[in-house]
CSV table of C-alpha atoms and ligand atoms in Angstrom, one decimal:
chain,number,residue,atom,x,y,z
A,14,MET,CA,111.9,138.2,119.4
A,15,ALA,CA,111.3,135.9,116.4
A,16,ARG,CA,112.2,132.3,117.0
A,17,LYS,CA,112.3,129.2,114.8
A,18,MET,CA,110.3,126.6,116.7
A,19,LEU,CA,110.1,122.8,116.1
A,20,THR,CA,107.1,120.7,117.1
A,21,LEU,CA,106.5,117.0,116.9
A,22,GLY,CA,103.5,115.6,115.1
A,23,GLU,CA,102.2,112.4,116.8
A,24,VAL,CA,100.4,109.8,114.8
A,25,ARG,CA,98.4,107.1,116.6
A,26,ASP,CA,95.9,104.6,115.2
A,27,GLY,CA,96.2,106.0,111.7
A,28,ALA,CA,95.4,109.7,112.7
A,29,LEU,CA,97.2,112.7,114.1
A,30,ARG,CA,96.6,113.3,117.8
A,31,ASN,CA,95.0,116.6,118.6
A,32,VAL,CA,97.9,117.6,120.8
A,33,SER,CA,100.0,117.8,117.6
A,34,PHE,CA,97.8,120.8,116.5
A,35,GLU,CA,97.9,122.3,120.0
A,36,ALA,CA,101.7,122.1,119.9
A,37,ILE,CA,101.7,124.0,116.7
A,38,GLY,CA,99.4,126.6,118.3
A,39,ALA,CA,101.8,127.0,121.2
A,40,ALA,CA,104.8,127.1,118.9
A,41,LYS,CA,103.1,130.0,117.0
A,42,ILE,CA,102.9,132.0,120.2
A,43,ALA,CA,106.5,131.1,121.1
A,44,SER,CA,107.8,131.8,117.6
A,45,ASP,CA,106.7,135.5,117.8
A,46,GLY,CA,106.5,135.6,114.0
A,47,GLY,CA,109.3,133.2,113.3
A,48,GLU,CA,109.0,129.9,111.5
A,49,VAL,CA,107.2,126.9,112.9
A,50,VAL,CA,108.5,123.6,111.6
A,51,CYS,CA,106.7,120.3,112.5
A,52,VAL,CA,108.6,117.0,112.5
A,53,LEU,CA,106.8,113.8,111.7
A,54,ILE,CA,108.6,110.6,112.6
A,55,GLY,CA,107.4,107.1,111.7
A,56,ASN,CA,106.9,104.8,108.8
A,57,ASN,CA,104.5,105.9,106.0
A,58,VAL,CA,103.5,109.1,107.8
A,59,LYS,CA,104.1,111.6,105.1
A,60,GLU,CA,100.4,111.6,104.2
A,61,PHE,CA,99.7,113.5,107.4
A,62,GLY,CA,102.0,116.4,106.6
A,63,GLN,CA,99.5,118.5,104.8
A,64,GLU,CA,97.1,118.4,107.7
A,65,LEU,CA,99.8,119.9,110.0
A,66,ILE,CA,100.2,122.7,107.5
A,67,GLN,CA,96.5,123.3,107.6
A,68,TYR,CA,96.7,123.7,111.3
A,69,GLY,CA,99.4,126.3,111.0
A,70,ALA,CA,102.8,124.7,110.6
A,71,ASP,CA,104.9,126.6,108.1
A,72,ARG,CA,106.8,123.6,107.0
A,73,VAL,CA,106.8,119.8,107.8
A,74,VAL,CA,109.9,117.6,107.9
A,75,VAL,CA,109.3,113.9,107.6
A,76,VAL,CA,111.7,111.2,108.8
A,77,GLU,CA,110.5,107.7,107.7
A,78,ASP,CA,112.1,104.4,108.3
A,79,GLU,CA,110.9,100.8,109.0
A,80,LYS,CA,112.7,101.0,112.3
A,81,LEU,CA,110.5,103.9,113.3
A,82,GLU,CA,107.2,102.1,112.7
A,83,GLN,CA,106.8,101.9,116.5
A,84,TYR,CA,108.0,104.5,119.0
A,85,THR,CA,111.2,103.7,120.7
A,86,PRO,CA,113.2,106.4,122.6
A,87,ASP,CA,116.3,105.3,120.8
A,88,GLY,CA,114.9,105.4,117.3
A,89,PHE,CA,112.9,108.6,117.7
A,90,SER,CA,115.7,110.5,119.4
A,91,GLN,CA,118.1,109.6,116.6
A,92,ALA,CA,115.7,110.9,114.0
A,93,LEU,CA,114.8,114.0,116.0
A,94,LEU,CA,118.4,114.9,116.9
A,95,ALA,CA,119.4,114.7,113.3
A,96,VAL,CA,116.6,117.1,112.3
A,97,ILE,CA,117.5,119.5,115.2
A,98,GLU,CA,121.1,119.4,113.9
A,99,THR,CA,120.1,120.6,110.4
A,100,GLU,CA,117.2,122.9,111.4
A,101,GLN,CA,119.0,124.6,114.3
A,102,PRO,CA,115.7,125.7,116.0
A,103,GLU,CA,115.6,128.1,118.9
A,104,GLY,CA,112.8,126.1,120.6
A,105,LEU,CA,110.9,122.8,120.8
A,106,ILE,CA,107.4,122.1,121.8
A,107,PHE,CA,106.0,118.6,122.3
A,108,GLY,CA,102.7,117.3,123.7
A,109,HIS,CA,102.9,116.1,127.3
A,110,THR,CA,101.8,112.7,126.2
A,111,ALA,CA,103.3,109.3,127.1
A,112,LEU,CA,105.6,109.7,124.1
A,113,GLY,CA,106.4,113.4,124.8
A,114,LYS,CA,107.1,112.6,128.5
A,115,ASP,CA,109.5,109.9,127.5
A,116,LEU,CA,111.3,111.6,124.7
A,117,SER,CA,111.6,115.2,125.9
A,118,PRO,CA,114.0,114.6,128.9
A,119,LYS,CA,116.2,112.4,126.6
A,120,ILE,CA,116.4,115.2,124.0
A,121,ALA,CA,117.0,117.9,126.6
A,122,GLY,CA,119.7,115.8,128.2
A,123,LYS,CA,121.5,115.3,124.8
A,124,LEU,CA,121.2,119.0,124.0
A,125,GLY,CA,122.1,120.1,127.5
A,126,SER,CA,119.0,122.3,127.5
A,127,GLY,CA,116.4,123.0,130.2
A,128,LEU,CA,112.9,121.7,129.9
A,129,ILE,CA,109.6,123.0,131.2
A,130,SER,CA,107.3,120.0,131.3
A,131,ASP,CA,103.5,119.9,131.5
A,132,ALA,CA,102.8,123.5,130.7
A,133,THR,CA,99.2,124.6,130.6
A,134,ASN,CA,99.7,128.0,129.2
A,135,LEU,CA,102.3,130.3,127.6
A,136,GLU,CA,102.4,133.9,126.9
A,137,ALA,CA,104.9,136.4,125.6
A,138,ALA,CA,105.6,139.1,128.2
A,139,GLY,CA,108.3,141.8,128.2
A,140,GLY,CA,110.5,139.9,125.7
A,141,ASN,CA,110.2,136.6,127.7
A,142,LEU,CA,108.1,133.6,127.1
A,143,VAL,CA,106.3,132.8,130.3
A,144,PHE,CA,105.1,129.2,130.8
A,145,THR,CA,102.5,128.3,133.4
A,146,ARG,CA,102.5,124.8,134.9
A,147,PRO,CA,100.7,123.2,137.8
A,148,ILE,CA,102.6,122.1,140.9
A,149,TYR,CA,101.8,120.3,144.2
A,150,SER,CA,99.3,118.0,142.3
A,151,GLY,CA,97.5,120.9,140.8
A,152,LYS,CA,97.0,122.9,144.0
A,153,ALA,CA,99.1,125.8,142.8
A,154,PHE,CA,100.6,127.1,139.5
A,155,GLU,CA,104.1,128.4,138.9
A,156,LYS,CA,105.2,130.6,136.1
A,157,LYS,CA,108.6,129.9,134.5
A,158,ILE,CA,110.8,131.5,131.9
A,159,ILE,CA,113.8,130.0,130.2
A,160,THR,CA,116.7,132.4,130.4
A,161,ASP,CA,119.3,130.6,128.4
A,162,GLY,CA,119.5,128.2,125.5
A,163,LEU,CA,116.6,126.4,123.8
A,164,VAL,CA,113.0,127.2,124.7
A,165,PHE,CA,111.9,123.6,125.3
A,166,ALA,CA,108.5,122.7,126.8
A,167,THR,CA,105.9,120.0,126.7
A,168,ILE,CA,102.2,121.1,126.8
A,169,ARG,CA,99.4,119.4,128.6
A,170,PRO,CA,96.7,118.2,126.1
A,171,ASN,CA,93.4,120.3,126.0
A,172,ASN,CA,94.9,123.4,127.5
A,173,ILE,CA,96.4,125.5,124.6
A,174,ALA,CA,93.9,125.9,121.8
A,175,PRO,CA,95.0,124.9,118.3
A,176,LEU,CA,94.7,127.3,115.5
A,177,GLN,CA,91.6,127.1,113.3
A,178,LYS,CA,92.1,124.6,110.5
A,179,ASP,CA,92.5,126.2,107.1
A,180,ASP,CA,92.0,123.8,104.3
A,181,SER,CA,93.3,126.2,101.7
A,182,ARG,CA,96.7,126.6,103.5
A,183,THR,CA,99.6,125.0,101.7
A,184,GLY,CA,103.3,124.5,102.7
A,185,GLU,CA,106.3,122.4,102.1
A,186,VAL,CA,106.3,118.8,103.3
A,187,SER,CA,109.8,117.4,102.7
A,188,SER,CA,111.4,114.1,103.6
A,189,VAL,CA,114.8,113.9,105.1
A,190,SER,CA,116.9,110.8,105.2
A,191,VAL,CA,118.4,109.9,108.5
A,192,GLU,CA,120.4,106.7,109.0
A,193,ILE,CA,118.8,105.0,112.0
A,194,LYS,CA,121.5,102.9,113.7
A,195,ASP,CA,120.6,99.6,115.2
A,196,LEU,CA,118.1,100.0,118.0
A,197,ARG,CA,119.0,98.8,121.4
A,198,THR,CA,115.5,97.7,122.0
A,199,ILE,CA,113.1,96.3,119.4
A,200,ILE,CA,109.3,96.3,119.9
A,201,GLN,CA,108.1,92.9,118.7
A,202,ASP,CA,104.5,93.3,119.5
A,203,VAL,CA,102.1,95.7,121.2
A,204,VAL,CA,99.3,94.2,123.1
A,205,ARG,CA,96.7,96.9,123.6
A,206,LYS,CA,94.1,96.8,126.4
A,207,ALA,CA,90.8,96.9,124.6
A,208,SER,CA,90.0,100.6,124.7
A,209,GLU,CA,86.7,101.8,123.4
A,210,GLY,CA,86.2,105.1,121.7
A,211,VAL,CA,87.8,108.4,122.7
A,212,ASP,CA,91.3,108.7,124.2
A,213,LEU,CA,90.9,109.6,127.9
A,214,SER,CA,93.8,112.0,128.1
A,215,GLU,CA,92.6,114.1,125.1
A,216,ALA,CA,88.8,113.7,125.6
A,217,LYS,CA,86.7,116.9,125.8
A,218,VAL,CA,84.2,115.1,128.0
A,219,VAL,CA,85.1,112.6,130.7
A,220,ILE,CA,82.5,110.5,132.6
A,221,ALA,CA,84.3,109.0,135.6
A,222,GLY,CA,83.1,106.4,138.0
A,223,GLY,CA,84.2,105.6,141.5
A,224,ARG,CA,83.6,102.9,144.1
A,225,GLY,CA,80.0,104.1,144.1
A,226,VAL,CA,79.4,102.3,140.7
A,227,LYS,CA,79.6,99.1,142.8
A,228,SER,CA,80.5,96.7,140.0
A,229,GLU,CA,81.8,96.3,136.5
A,230,GLU,CA,78.3,96.3,135.2
A,231,GLY,CA,77.8,99.6,137.2
A,232,PHE,CA,79.9,101.3,134.6
A,233,GLU,CA,77.4,100.6,131.8
A,234,PRO,CA,75.2,103.7,132.4
A,235,LEU,CA,78.4,105.8,132.4
A,236,LYS,CA,79.5,104.3,129.1
A,237,LYS,CA,76.0,105.2,127.6
A,238,LEU,CA,76.3,108.8,128.8
A,239,ALA,CA,79.9,109.0,127.4
A,240,ASP,CA,78.7,107.7,124.1
A,241,ILE,CA,75.9,110.3,123.8
A,242,LEU,CA,78.4,113.1,124.7
A,243,GLY,CA,81.2,111.8,122.5
A,244,GLY,CA,83.3,111.4,125.7
A,245,ALA,CA,85.6,108.9,127.4
A,246,VAL,CA,85.1,106.9,130.5
A,247,GLY,CA,87.5,107.3,133.4
A,248,ALA,CA,87.7,106.0,137.0
A,249,SER,CA,88.9,106.6,140.5
A,250,ARG,CA,91.5,104.4,142.0
A,251,GLY,CA,88.8,103.1,144.3
A,252,ALA,CA,87.0,101.7,141.3
A,253,CYS,CA,90.2,100.2,139.8
A,254,ASP,CA,91.3,98.7,143.1
A,255,ALA,CA,87.8,97.1,143.4
A,256,GLU,CA,88.3,95.6,139.9
A,257,TYR,CA,85.3,97.3,138.5
A,258,CYS,CA,87.5,98.5,135.6
A,259,ASP,CA,91.0,98.5,134.2
A,260,TYR,CA,93.8,100.6,135.7
A,261,SER,CA,94.3,102.3,132.3
A,262,LEU,CA,91.2,104.3,133.2
A,263,GLN,CA,92.6,105.6,136.5
A,264,ILE,CA,92.6,109.4,136.9
A,265,GLY,CA,94.6,111.1,139.6
A,266,GLN,CA,98.0,111.5,141.2
A,267,THR,CA,99.1,108.0,140.3
A,268,GLY,CA,96.9,107.8,137.2
A,269,LYS,CA,96.2,110.0,134.2
A,270,VAL,CA,95.8,113.8,134.4
A,271,VAL,CA,92.8,115.0,132.4
A,272,THR,CA,91.6,118.6,131.6
A,273,PRO,CA,88.4,118.1,129.6
A,274,ASP,CA,85.8,120.8,129.0
A,275,LEU,CA,83.3,118.7,131.1
A,276,TYR,CA,84.1,116.2,133.9
A,277,ILE,CA,81.2,114.3,135.4
A,278,ALA,CA,82.3,112.4,138.6
A,279,CYS,CA,79.9,109.6,139.5
A,280,GLY,CA,80.1,108.0,142.9
A,281,ILE,CA,83.6,109.4,143.6
A,282,SER,CA,84.3,110.9,147.1
A,283,GLY,CA,86.9,113.4,145.9
A,284,ALA,CA,90.1,112.2,147.7
A,285,ILE,CA,93.0,114.7,147.2
A,286,GLN,CA,94.8,112.1,145.1
A,287,HIS,CA,91.9,111.9,142.7
A,288,LEU,CA,91.5,115.7,142.5
A,289,ALA,CA,95.1,115.9,141.5
A,290,GLY,CA,94.1,114.4,138.1
A,291,MET,CA,91.0,116.3,137.3
A,292,SER,CA,90.6,119.5,139.3
A,293,ASN,CA,91.7,121.6,136.3
A,294,SER,CA,88.8,120.4,134.2
A,295,LYS,CA,86.8,123.4,132.9
A,296,VAL,CA,83.4,122.4,134.2
A,297,ILE,CA,83.1,119.7,136.9
A,298,VAL,CA,79.8,118.0,137.7
A,299,ALA,CA,79.6,115.7,140.7
A,300,ILE,CA,76.9,113.1,141.4
A,301,ASN,CA,77.1,111.6,144.9
A,302,LYS,CA,74.5,110.5,147.4
A,303,ASP,CA,76.5,112.0,150.3
A,304,PRO,CA,76.0,115.7,150.4
A,305,GLU,CA,79.2,116.1,152.5
A,306,ALA,CA,81.4,114.4,149.9
A,307,ASN,CA,84.6,116.3,149.3
A,308,ILE,CA,84.1,116.2,145.5
A,309,PHE,CA,81.4,118.9,145.9
A,310,LYS,CA,84.1,121.3,147.0
A,311,VAL,CA,85.6,121.4,143.5
A,312,ALA,CA,82.4,120.9,141.6
A,313,ASP,CA,80.8,123.7,139.6
A,314,TYR,CA,77.5,121.8,139.7
A,315,GLY,CA,76.6,119.2,142.3
A,316,ILE,CA,73.8,116.6,142.2
A,317,VAL,CA,73.0,114.9,145.5
A,318,GLY,CA,71.5,111.6,144.5
A,319,ASP,CA,71.9,108.0,143.4
A,320,LEU,CA,74.0,107.8,140.3
A,321,PHE,CA,72.0,104.9,139.0
A,322,GLU,CA,69.0,107.2,138.8
A,323,VAL,CA,70.7,110.4,137.8
A,324,VAL,CA,73.1,109.1,135.1
A,325,PRO,CA,70.3,107.5,133.0
A,326,MET,CA,68.2,110.6,133.4
A,327,LEU,CA,71.0,112.8,132.1
A,328,THR,CA,71.6,110.4,129.2
A,329,GLU,CA,67.9,110.6,128.2
A,330,GLU,CA,67.9,114.4,128.4
A,331,PHE,CA,71.1,114.7,126.3
A,332,LYS,CA,69.6,112.3,123.8
A,333,LYS,CA,66.6,114.5,123.4
A,334,LEU,CA,68.8,117.6,123.0
A,335,LYS,CA,70.8,115.8,120.4
A,336,ILE,CA,67.7,114.7,118.4
A,337,HIS,CA,66.4,118.3,118.5
A,338,SER,CA,69.6,120.0,117.6
B,7,FAD,C1,99.8,107.2,147.3
B,7,FAD,C2,98.3,107.2,146.8
B,7,FAD,C3,98.0,107.5,145.5
B,7,FAD,C4,96.7,107.5,145.1
B,7,FAD,N1,96.4,107.8,143.8
B,7,FAD,C5,95.1,107.9,143.4
B,7,FAD,C6,94.8,108.3,142.1
B,7,FAD,O1,95.6,108.5,141.2
B,7,FAD,N2,93.5,108.4,141.8
B,7,FAD,C7,92.5,108.1,142.7
B,7,FAD,O2,91.3,108.2,142.3
B,7,FAD,N3,92.8,107.8,143.9
B,7,FAD,C8,94.1,107.6,144.3
B,7,FAD,N4,94.3,107.2,145.6
B,7,FAD,C9,93.2,106.7,146.4
B,7,FAD,C10,92.4,107.8,147.1
B,7,FAD,O3,93.0,108.2,148.3
B,7,FAD,C11,91.0,107.3,147.4
B,7,FAD,O4,91.1,106.1,148.1
B,7,FAD,C12,90.2,106.9,146.1
B,7,FAD,O5,90.2,108.0,145.2
B,7,FAD,C13,88.8,106.7,146.5
B,7,FAD,O6,88.0,106.3,145.4
B,7,FAD,P1,86.4,106.6,145.3
B,7,FAD,O7,86.2,108.0,145.5
B,7,FAD,O8,85.9,105.9,144.1
B,7,FAD,O9,85.9,105.7,146.5
B,7,FAD,P2,85.3,106.1,147.9
B,7,FAD,O10,86.1,107.0,148.7
B,7,FAD,O11,84.9,104.8,148.6
B,7,FAD,O12,84.0,106.9,147.5
B,7,FAD,C14,82.8,106.4,146.9
B,7,FAD,C15,81.8,107.5,146.8
B,7,FAD,O13,80.7,107.0,146.2
B,7,FAD,C16,79.5,107.5,146.8
B,7,FAD,N5,78.4,106.6,146.4
B,7,FAD,C17,78.2,105.3,146.8
B,7,FAD,N6,77.1,104.8,146.2
B,7,FAD,C18,76.6,105.8,145.4
B,7,FAD,C19,75.5,105.9,144.5
B,7,FAD,N7,74.7,104.9,144.3
B,7,FAD,N8,75.3,107.1,143.9
B,7,FAD,C20,76.1,108.2,144.1
B,7,FAD,N9,77.1,108.1,144.9
B,7,FAD,C21,77.4,107.0,145.5
B,7,FAD,C22,79.8,107.6,148.2
B,7,FAD,O14,79.0,108.5,148.9
B,7,FAD,C23,81.3,107.9,148.2
B,7,FAD,O15,81.5,109.4,148.3
B,7,FAD,C24,95.7,107.2,146.0
B,7,FAD,C25,96.0,106.9,147.4
B,7,FAD,C26,97.3,106.9,147.7
B,7,FAD,C27,97.6,106.7,149.2
């Protein structure tokens, strides 16, 4: 059944987030041959429209306003609801990002629709769209269908592949004017924690350190390995609690959920709360000096050894491979 699907393009630090392209890929499956329209909300964001077309959007609708410079649930929902009103889509797909997690229940509530959040897959089967999502902290998966109203879902980054970028693809990028009423909250300033390099939740490679790194300086070899592999550094709560790193790096049940292609756990015991945030990574490598550590139960490759010896060795080997490739 062909459906008109709406997705949301997310711009951060002057670039579109990869999950915007993944949402288009998911919407293509959901649209079943129908139209995929991507909405871009912000201030001076129209320049990103063409890239969304190159990733498969049929059309891009842009809402720009100074009041939309920063994300606020109030401002973005006003803009989005106005577009939904004119476009009348049959479904919505957002990224399961901080923004998507905040905005989607508000929109679902306003529209009186259901919402499947944090989907890791979707497929068309027997006239239905079947979404897969992890439950019980990733220990099981459930399959869900929407039987009535809008097909509305958020998708977990790094799970649904975007379409191949096609630079020759063209499409309409149009601006619509929406009157953004006075916002109930105004963001005056955003104070960012100094974050280096790749965004943890979207990274293809994550090098995570636990209490085994022993100090803030102990993270240095992990950062070097992450640099060589173009990855991001993460941490267990053990490492955060010990003040070896910032809580923004915490992965797990009460931290970030990551699903990179490669997760290297260094000096992490593998507590159930940590596994909840990383066990769906595609390939897991664990480095731990305790051969009985629980992390080895979920690891595809295990290295029993001292991380301060193993991590620099890996870095050197990857460096050589990079030089020769
Ligand atoms: C409600 C609740 C929510 C929680 N949420 C989270 C969460 O979101 N994320 C999270 O991570 N935890 C969470 N926890 C904490 C969790 O239970 C564990 O305490 C925590 O994950 C342990 O961190 P760790 O593995 O770094 O430390 P430890 O358990 O102390 O493990 C350190 C590991 O390092 C190894 N090691 C030591 N030195 C070396 C070395 N030189 N080389 C190699 N290996 C070495 C040791 O063998 C050990 O296995 C939560 C707990 C609760 C109760």
